[in-house]
Short mmCIF file of C-alpha atoms and ligand atoms in Angstrom, two decimals:
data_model
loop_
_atom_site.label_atom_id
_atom_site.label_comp_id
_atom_site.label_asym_id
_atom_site.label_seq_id
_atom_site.Cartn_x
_atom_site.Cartn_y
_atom_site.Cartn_z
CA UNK A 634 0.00 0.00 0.00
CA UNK A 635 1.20 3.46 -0.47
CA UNK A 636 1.73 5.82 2.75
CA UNK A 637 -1.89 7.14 4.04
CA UNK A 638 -0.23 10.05 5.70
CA UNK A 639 2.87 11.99 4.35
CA UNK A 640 4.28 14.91 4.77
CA UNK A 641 5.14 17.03 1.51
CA UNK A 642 8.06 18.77 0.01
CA UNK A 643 6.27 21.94 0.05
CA UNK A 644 5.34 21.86 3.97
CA UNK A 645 1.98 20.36 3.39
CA UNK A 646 -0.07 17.16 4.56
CA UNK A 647 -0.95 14.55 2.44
CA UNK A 648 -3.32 11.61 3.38
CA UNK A 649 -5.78 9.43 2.13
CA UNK A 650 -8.98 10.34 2.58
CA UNK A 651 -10.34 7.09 4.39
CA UNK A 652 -14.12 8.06 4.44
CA UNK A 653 -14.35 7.33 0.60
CA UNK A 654 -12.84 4.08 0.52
CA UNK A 655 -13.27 1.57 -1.12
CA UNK A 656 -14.96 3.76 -4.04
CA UNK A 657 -12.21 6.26 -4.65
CA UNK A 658 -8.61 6.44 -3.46
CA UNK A 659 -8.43 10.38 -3.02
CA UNK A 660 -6.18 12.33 -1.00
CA UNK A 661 -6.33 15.45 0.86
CA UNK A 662 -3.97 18.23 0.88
CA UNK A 663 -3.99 20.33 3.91
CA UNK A 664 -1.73 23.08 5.10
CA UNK A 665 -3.62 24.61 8.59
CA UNK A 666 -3.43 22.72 11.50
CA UNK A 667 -7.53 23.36 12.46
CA UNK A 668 -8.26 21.18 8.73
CA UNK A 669 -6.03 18.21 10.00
CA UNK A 670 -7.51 18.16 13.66
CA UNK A 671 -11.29 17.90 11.57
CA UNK A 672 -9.54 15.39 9.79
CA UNK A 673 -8.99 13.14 12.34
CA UNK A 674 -12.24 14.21 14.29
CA UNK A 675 -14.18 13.02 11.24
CA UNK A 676 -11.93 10.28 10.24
CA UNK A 677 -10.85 10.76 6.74
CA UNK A 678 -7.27 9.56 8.49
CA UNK A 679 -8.04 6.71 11.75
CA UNK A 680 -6.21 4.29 13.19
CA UNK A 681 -3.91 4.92 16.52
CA UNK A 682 -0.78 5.28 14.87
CA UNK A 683 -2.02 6.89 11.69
CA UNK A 684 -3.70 9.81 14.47
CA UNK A 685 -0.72 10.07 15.98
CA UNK A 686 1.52 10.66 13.01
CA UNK A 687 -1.59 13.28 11.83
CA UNK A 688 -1.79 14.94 15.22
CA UNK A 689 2.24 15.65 15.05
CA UNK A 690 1.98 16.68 11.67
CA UNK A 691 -0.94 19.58 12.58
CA UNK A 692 1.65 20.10 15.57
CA UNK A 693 4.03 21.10 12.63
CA UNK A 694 1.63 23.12 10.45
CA UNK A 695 0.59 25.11 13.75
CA UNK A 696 4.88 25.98 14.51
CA UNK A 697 5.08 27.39 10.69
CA UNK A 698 2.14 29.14 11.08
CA UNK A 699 3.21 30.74 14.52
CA UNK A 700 6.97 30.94 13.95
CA UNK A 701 7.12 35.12 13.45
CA UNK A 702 5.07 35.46 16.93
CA UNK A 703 6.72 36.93 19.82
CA UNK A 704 7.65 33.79 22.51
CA UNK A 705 5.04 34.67 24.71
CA UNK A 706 2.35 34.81 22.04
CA UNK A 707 4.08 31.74 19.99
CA UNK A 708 3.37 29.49 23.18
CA UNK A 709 -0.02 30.30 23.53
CA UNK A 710 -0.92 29.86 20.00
CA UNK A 711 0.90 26.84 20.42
CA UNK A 712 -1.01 25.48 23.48
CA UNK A 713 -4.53 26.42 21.87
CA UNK A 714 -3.33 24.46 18.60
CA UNK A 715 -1.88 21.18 20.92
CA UNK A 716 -5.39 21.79 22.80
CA UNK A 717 -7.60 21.74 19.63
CA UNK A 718 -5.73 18.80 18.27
CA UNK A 719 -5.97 16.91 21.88
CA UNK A 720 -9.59 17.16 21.70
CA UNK A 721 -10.62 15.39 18.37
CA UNK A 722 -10.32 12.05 19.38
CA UNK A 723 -10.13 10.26 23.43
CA UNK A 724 -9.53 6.91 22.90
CA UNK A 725 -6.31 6.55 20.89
CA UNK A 726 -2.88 6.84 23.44
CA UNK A 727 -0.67 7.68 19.94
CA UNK A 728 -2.61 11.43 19.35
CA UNK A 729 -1.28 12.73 23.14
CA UNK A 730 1.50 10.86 22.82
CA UNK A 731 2.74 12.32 19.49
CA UNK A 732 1.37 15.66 20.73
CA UNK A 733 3.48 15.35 23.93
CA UNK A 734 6.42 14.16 22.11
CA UNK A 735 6.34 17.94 19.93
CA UNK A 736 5.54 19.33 22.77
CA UNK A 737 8.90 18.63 24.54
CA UNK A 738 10.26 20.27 21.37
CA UNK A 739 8.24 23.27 21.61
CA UNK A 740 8.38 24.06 25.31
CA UNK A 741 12.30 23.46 24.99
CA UNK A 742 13.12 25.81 22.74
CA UNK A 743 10.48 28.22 22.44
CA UNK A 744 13.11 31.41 23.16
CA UNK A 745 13.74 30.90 19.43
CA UNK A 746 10.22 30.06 17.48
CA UNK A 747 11.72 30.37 14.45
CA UNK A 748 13.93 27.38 14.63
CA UNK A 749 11.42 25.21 15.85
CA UNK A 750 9.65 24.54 12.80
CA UNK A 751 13.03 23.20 10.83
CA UNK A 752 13.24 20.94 14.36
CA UNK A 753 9.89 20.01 14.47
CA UNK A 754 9.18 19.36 10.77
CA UNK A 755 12.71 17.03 11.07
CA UNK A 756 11.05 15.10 14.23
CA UNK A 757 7.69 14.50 12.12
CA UNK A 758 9.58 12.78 9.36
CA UNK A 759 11.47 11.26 11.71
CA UNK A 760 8.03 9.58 13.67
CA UNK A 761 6.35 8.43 10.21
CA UNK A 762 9.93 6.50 8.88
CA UNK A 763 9.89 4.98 12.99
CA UNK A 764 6.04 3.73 12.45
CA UNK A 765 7.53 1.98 9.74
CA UNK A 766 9.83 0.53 10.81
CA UNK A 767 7.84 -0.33 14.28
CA UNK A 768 5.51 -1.82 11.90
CA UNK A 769 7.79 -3.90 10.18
CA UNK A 770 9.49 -5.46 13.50
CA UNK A 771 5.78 -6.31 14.38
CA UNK A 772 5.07 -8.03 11.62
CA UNK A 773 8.25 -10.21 12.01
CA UNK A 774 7.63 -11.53 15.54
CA UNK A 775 4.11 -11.73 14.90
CA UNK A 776 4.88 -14.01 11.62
CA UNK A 777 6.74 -16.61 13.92
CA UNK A 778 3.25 -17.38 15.40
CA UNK A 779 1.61 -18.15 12.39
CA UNK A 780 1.11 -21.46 10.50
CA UNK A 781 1.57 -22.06 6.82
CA UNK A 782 -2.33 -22.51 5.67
CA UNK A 783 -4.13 -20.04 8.43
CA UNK A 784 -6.59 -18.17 8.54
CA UNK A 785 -6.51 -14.83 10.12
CA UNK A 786 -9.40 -13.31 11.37
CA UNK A 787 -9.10 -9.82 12.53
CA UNK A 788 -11.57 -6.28 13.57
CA UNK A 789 -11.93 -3.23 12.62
CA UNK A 790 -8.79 -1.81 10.55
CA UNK A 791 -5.31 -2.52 12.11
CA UNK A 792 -3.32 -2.12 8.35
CA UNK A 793 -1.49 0.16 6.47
CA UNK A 794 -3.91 2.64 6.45
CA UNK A 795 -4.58 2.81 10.47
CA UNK A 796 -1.03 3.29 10.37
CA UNK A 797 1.94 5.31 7.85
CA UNK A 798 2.58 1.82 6.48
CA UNK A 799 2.62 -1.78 6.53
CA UNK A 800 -0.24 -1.87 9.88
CA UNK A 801 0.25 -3.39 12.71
CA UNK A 802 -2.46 -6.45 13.34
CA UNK A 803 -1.83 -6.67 9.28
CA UNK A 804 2.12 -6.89 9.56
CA UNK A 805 2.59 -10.56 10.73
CA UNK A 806 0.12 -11.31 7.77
CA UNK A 807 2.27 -9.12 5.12
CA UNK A 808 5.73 -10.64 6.62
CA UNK A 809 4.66 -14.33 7.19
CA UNK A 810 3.30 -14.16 3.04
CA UNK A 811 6.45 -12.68 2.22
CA UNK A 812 8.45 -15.65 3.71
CA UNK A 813 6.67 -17.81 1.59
CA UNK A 814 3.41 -19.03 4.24
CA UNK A 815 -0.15 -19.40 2.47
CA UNK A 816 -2.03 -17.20 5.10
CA UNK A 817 -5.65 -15.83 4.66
CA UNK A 818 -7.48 -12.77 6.19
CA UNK A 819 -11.38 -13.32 7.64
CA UNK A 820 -11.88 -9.07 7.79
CA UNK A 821 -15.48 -8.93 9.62
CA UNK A 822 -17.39 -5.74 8.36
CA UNK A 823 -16.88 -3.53 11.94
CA UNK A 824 -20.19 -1.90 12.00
CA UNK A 825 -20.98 1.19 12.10
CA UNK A 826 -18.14 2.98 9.59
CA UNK A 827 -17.30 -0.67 8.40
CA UNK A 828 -13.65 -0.44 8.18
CA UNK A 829 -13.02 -3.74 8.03
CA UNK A 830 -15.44 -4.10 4.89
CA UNK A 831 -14.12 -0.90 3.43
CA UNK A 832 -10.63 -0.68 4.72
CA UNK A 833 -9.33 -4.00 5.40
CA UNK A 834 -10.66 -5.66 2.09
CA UNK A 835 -9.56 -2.93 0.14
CA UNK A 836 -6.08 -3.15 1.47
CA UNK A 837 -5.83 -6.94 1.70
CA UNK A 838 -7.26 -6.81 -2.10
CA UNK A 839 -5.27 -3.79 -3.33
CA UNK A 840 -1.73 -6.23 -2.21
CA UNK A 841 -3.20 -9.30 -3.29
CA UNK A 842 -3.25 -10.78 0.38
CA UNK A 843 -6.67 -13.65 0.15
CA UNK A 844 -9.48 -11.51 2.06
CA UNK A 845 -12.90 -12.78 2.79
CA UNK A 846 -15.74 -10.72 4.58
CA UNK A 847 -17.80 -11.58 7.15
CA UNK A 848 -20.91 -9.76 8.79
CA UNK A 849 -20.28 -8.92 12.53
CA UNK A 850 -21.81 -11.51 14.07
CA UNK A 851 -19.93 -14.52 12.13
CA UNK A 852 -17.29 -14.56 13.47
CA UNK A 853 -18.32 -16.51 16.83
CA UNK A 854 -19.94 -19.46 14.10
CA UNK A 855 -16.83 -19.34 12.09
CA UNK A 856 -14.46 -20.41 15.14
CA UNK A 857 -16.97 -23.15 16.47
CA UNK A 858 -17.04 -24.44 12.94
CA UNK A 859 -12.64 -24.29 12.85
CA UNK A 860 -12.43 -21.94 9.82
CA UNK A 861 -10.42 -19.79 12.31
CA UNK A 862 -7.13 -20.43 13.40
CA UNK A 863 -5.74 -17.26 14.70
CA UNK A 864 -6.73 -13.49 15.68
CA UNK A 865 -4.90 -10.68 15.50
CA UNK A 866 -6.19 -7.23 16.60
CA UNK A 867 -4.97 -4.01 16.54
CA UNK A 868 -5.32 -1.52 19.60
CA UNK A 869 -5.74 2.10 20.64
CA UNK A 870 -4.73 2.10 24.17
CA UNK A 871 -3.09 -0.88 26.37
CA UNK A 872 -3.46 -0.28 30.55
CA UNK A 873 -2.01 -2.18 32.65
CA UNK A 874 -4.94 -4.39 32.79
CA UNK A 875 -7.00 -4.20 29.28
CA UNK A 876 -7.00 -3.50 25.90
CA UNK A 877 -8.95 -0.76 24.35
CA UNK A 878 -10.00 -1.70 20.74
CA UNK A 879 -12.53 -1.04 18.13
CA UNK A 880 -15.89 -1.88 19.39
CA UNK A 881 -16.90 -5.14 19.40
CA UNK A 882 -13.91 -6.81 19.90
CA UNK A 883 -14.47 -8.02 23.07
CA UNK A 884 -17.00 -10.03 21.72
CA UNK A 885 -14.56 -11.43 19.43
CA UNK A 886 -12.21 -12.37 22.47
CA UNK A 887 -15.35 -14.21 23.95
CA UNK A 888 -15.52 -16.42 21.86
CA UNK A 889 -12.30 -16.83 21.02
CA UNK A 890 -11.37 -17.92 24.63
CA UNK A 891 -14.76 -20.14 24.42
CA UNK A 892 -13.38 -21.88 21.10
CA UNK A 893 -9.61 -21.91 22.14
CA UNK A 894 -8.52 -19.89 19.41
CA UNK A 895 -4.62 -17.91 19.83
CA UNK A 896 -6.02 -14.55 20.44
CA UNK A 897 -3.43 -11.41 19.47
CA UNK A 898 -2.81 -8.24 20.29
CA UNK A 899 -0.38 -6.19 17.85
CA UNK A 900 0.52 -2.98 19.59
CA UNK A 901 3.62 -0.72 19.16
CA UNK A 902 4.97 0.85 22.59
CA UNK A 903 3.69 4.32 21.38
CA UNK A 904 0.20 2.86 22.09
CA UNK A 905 1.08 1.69 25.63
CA UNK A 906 -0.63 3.46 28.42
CA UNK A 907 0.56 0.91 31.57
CA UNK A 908 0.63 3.46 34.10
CA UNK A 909 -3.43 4.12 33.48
CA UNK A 910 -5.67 0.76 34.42
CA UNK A 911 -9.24 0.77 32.38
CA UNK A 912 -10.95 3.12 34.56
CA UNK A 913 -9.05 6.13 33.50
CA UNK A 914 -9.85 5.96 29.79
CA UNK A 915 -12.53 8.04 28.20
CA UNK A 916 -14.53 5.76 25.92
CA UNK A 917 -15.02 8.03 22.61
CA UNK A 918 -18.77 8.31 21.92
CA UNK A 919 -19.78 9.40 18.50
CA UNK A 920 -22.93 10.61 16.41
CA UNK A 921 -25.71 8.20 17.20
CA UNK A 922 -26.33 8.70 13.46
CA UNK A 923 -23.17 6.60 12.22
CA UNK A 924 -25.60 3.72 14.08
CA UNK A 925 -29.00 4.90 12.88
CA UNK A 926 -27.79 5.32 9.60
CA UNK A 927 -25.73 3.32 7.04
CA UNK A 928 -22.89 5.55 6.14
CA UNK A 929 -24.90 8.45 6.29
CA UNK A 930 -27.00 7.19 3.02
CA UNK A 931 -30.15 4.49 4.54
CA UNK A 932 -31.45 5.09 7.95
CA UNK A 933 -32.36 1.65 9.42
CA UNK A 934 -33.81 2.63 12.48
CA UNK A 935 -37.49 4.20 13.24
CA UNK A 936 -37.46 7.66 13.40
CA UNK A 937 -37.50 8.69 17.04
CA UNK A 938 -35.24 5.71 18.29
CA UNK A 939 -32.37 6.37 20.35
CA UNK A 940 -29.12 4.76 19.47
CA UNK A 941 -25.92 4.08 21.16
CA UNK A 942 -22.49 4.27 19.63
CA UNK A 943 -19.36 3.48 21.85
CA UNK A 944 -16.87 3.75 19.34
CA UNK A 945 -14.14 1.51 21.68
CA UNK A 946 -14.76 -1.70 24.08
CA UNK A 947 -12.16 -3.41 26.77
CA UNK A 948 -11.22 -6.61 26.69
CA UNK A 949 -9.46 -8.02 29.83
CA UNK A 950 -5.79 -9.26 29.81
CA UNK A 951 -7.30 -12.87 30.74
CA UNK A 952 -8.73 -12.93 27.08
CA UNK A 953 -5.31 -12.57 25.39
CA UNK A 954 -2.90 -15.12 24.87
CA UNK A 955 -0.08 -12.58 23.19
CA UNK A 956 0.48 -8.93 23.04
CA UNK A 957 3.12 -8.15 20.17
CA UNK A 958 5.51 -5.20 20.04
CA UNK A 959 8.16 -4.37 18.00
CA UNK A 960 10.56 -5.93 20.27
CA UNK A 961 8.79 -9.22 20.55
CA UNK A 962 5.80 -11.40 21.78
CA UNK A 963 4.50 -11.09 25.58
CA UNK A 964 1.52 -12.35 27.37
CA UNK A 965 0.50 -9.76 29.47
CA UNK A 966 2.24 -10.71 32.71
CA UNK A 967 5.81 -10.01 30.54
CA UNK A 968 4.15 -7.13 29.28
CA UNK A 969 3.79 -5.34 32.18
CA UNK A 970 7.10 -6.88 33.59
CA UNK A 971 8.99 -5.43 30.47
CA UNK A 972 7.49 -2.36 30.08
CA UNK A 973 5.81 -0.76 33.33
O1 MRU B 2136 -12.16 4.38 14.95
P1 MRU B 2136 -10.92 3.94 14.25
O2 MRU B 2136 -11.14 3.48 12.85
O3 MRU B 2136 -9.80 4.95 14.36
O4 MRU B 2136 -10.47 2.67 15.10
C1 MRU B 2136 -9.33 1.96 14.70
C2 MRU B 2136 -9.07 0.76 15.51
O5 MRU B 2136 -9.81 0.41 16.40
C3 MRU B 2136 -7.78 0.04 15.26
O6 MRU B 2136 -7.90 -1.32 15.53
C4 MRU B 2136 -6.69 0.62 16.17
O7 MRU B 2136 -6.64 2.02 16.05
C5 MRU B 2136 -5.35 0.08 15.85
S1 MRU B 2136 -4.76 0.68 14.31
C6 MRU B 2136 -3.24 0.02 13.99
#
């Protein structure tokens, strides 16, 4: 897959514009940091690391735009820009951590404003290249667990486009095909903005990796029948005691633990959150409307209706068998022991 975020010789941001996919591969070229925090709010770029890479890059836009400010006035144009950018999306621990990780930049050097963009542009380049890379070591530990001949059944969009490149619950996939394994992707459609219908398929398609899709609730049939060998998940935020995912994939773990089925967890560090258990994350809540209606295009649902739409659910450590970073595989015990 190409890169869905990049950032452009001429000081500009480039992504994919996710909310048209699978119809049209489009991109979006923005230069103000406000158009790149809507961007994320409305998701035309999603995924934890993808978010993260956006968030530093509207962190970048906002320093060029500020740079000829007095100090004083450049760090509170700066703080209202971080604060904007902070408050598009709760869930995912990459958009404060990318934000905090300019930040240090910033706040170090802001006696000279005008040499912070040049050091802040070079650090942006410098994170998209390192989710790369993350990505890659991912997908090589993760291949080791896979078998020539599985089948893969993952949630929700964890690929190249969630992330600069490669993915992360997508990575072992890529990297065990690449040595040669037959492997196969179950992508169930992730109701309500379907990413894995739209995104997943498209990608797995688009790098001729075998896809098939599945409505949401076939996945728990699927394993009880043995047409599943393996999941691998992406996440937004690990605690020290959960895993914050795309909604609905808790349900997955169910029955995963119910049918004995290997149940992964592909996470870069930058998604890490151990000093936080479950109870201090904010659940994101969107527009009952993604639920009442299908894409924006069909309402399914009587007029009047209330609906519900947690856009994130928590499954418990004792549901995952492997958590795997790009320095290796851990169950959660050697998680925590490694990295707390
Ligand atoms: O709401 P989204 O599409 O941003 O949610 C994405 C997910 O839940 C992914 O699984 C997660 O961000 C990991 S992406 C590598």
């Amino acid at each position: 897959m190409i890169p869905s975020i990049e950032w452009t010789k001429d000081n500009k941001v480039k992504m994919i514009d996710q909310t048209i996919l699978p119809h049209e591969l489009k991109f979006l070229i923005i230069d103000d940091y406000r158009d790149v925090a809507t961007a994320i709010k409305v998701m035309n770029v999603r995924g934890a690391p993808a978010i993260g890479v956006a968030a530093a890059m509207a962190m970048a836009l906002a320093t060029l735009e500020y740079k000829n400010l007095s100090k004083e006035k450049f760090l509170e144009s700066m703080t209202q820009a971080a604060n904007q950018i902070r408050s598009t999306r709760p869930t995912a621990s990459n958009l404060f951590w990318a934000i905090d990780r300019i930040w240090k930049i910033v706040n170090s050097l802001y006696d000279d404003p005008t040499s912070i963009s040049e050091l802040v542009i070079e650090e942006i380049k410098l994170m998209a290249q390192e989710d790369i890379n993350v990505n890659k070591s991912i997908g090589k530990h993760g291949a080791e667990l896979l078998d020539d001949g599985d089948v893969v059944h993952t949630h929700c969009n964890a690929g190249s486009l969630a992330t600069v490149q490669y993915g992360t619950a997508l990575a072992p996939i890529r990297a065990a095909i690449e040595t040669g394994k037959q492997i196969s992707v179950i992508a169930d459609e992730t109701r309500p903005r379907l990413q894995g219908a739209r995104l997943t398929a498209y990608e797995c398609h688009y790098d001729n990796i075998p896809v098939k899709v599945i409505s949401d609730n076939s996945s728990g049939l699927l394993m009880m029948l043995g047409k599943i060998n393996k999941i691998i998940v992406g996440t937004d935020r690990v605690t020290s005691d959960a895993v914050f995912n795309k909604i609905g994939t808790y349900m997955v773990a169910l029955a995963a633990k119910d049918n004995n089925i290997p149940f992964y967890v592909a996470a870069p560090t930058s998604t890490l959150s151990l000093h936080e258990t479950k109870e201090d994350v904010t659940i994101e809540q969107r527009n009952a409307e993604e639920v009442s209606n299908v894409l924006g295009k069909v309402q399914i649902t009587p007029d009047g209706v209330e609906c519900l739409n947690y856009a994130f659910d928590i499954t418990p450590f004792r549901l995952v068998t492997g958590i795997i970073t790009e320095d290796g595989v851990f169950t959660p015990e050697e998680l925590l022991r490694k990295y707390k």
